[in-house]
């Protein structure tokens, strides 16, 4: 057995220990499980590169995605038409404007409707405009997300300033209990992006928030939750994935 994973469709060989490999194989397993359930196919065997917690997380996610796909809720709104009517100026603060939008693109039902189980929301043409996936994350995944968020606390706290802009001004953040919720703040986490305001920079840079001493621990902590998020996207929106 060699040290690389099965080649993805684009024939790029990647090491099985990479987070990218785990993400790809978790997505492959979940998508196959999702399709097998919908088409009546046989059992799907997960890759040996996926640990037990991740396999359980993928199984939970696949089950909830399947339940949602079998519970469509049809709206009379044409999402393409609606997207052409709205603009960045529509901030929901103009009641007259909101009333006009509702009049031109009615949701198709009166009042509010309680949805308390997995579902997909369809527009008038049958296009999926939203997936509702309650209880899609295992307790282990939720714990990992909380622990990863706690590692970001120093960077988040440092980002909020009295003279900050609209993203980081301290007046725009509520300070809750120390025992509840994440530390308020606004940071960017990217392993590779082009710096704004810098000319003649041809190569992407790591965002500043990932250059600190704890960056490796942060990346390791978010690897599995990130794989789950990408896996969900692979089923819900393959083109965007």
Short mmCIF file of N, CA and C in Angstrom, two decimals, residues 74-80 122-128:
data_model
loop_
_atom_site.label_atom_id
_atom_site.label_comp_id
_atom_site.label_asym_id
_atom_site.label_seq_id
_atom_site.Cartn_x
_atom_site.Cartn_y
_atom_site.Cartn_z
N UNK A 74 -42.81 23.64 -0.84
CA UNK A 74 -42.88 24.45 -2.06
C UNK A 74 -43.32 25.87 -1.74
N UNK A 75 -42.56 26.83 -2.26
CA UNK A 75 -42.92 28.24 -2.16
C UNK A 75 -43.38 28.70 -3.55
N UNK A 76 -44.19 29.74 -3.59
CA UNK A 76 -44.64 30.28 -4.87
C UNK A 76 -43.71 31.37 -5.39
N UNK A 77 -42.68 31.67 -4.63
CA UNK A 77 -41.72 32.70 -5.02
C UNK A 77 -40.80 32.19 -6.12
N UNK A 78 -40.54 33.04 -7.12
CA UNK A 78 -39.56 32.73 -8.15
C UNK A 78 -38.25 33.38 -7.72
N UNK A 79 -37.29 32.57 -7.28
CA UNK A 79 -36.08 33.12 -6.68
C UNK A 79 -35.23 33.89 -7.69
N UNK A 80 -35.28 33.50 -8.96
CA UNK A 80 -34.52 34.23 -9.98
C UNK A 80 -35.11 35.63 -10.16
N UNK A 122 -38.24 24.86 -1.67
CA UNK A 122 -38.20 24.99 -3.12
C UNK A 122 -38.91 26.26 -3.56
N UNK A 123 -38.43 26.86 -4.65
CA UNK A 123 -39.14 28.00 -5.20
C UNK A 123 -40.19 27.49 -6.19
N UNK A 124 -40.83 28.40 -6.90
CA UNK A 124 -41.93 28.02 -7.79
C UNK A 124 -41.47 27.09 -8.91
N UNK A 125 -40.20 27.20 -9.30
CA UNK A 125 -39.70 26.38 -10.40
C UNK A 125 -39.18 25.02 -9.92
N UNK A 126 -39.15 24.81 -8.60
CA UNK A 126 -38.64 23.57 -8.05
C UNK A 126 -37.16 23.62 -7.67
N UNK A 127 -36.54 24.79 -7.85
CA UNK A 127 -35.13 24.94 -7.47
C UNK A 127 -35.01 25.00 -5.94
N UNK A 128 -34.00 24.33 -5.40
CA UNK A 128 -33.78 24.35 -3.95
C UNK A 128 -33.15 25.68 -3.57
#
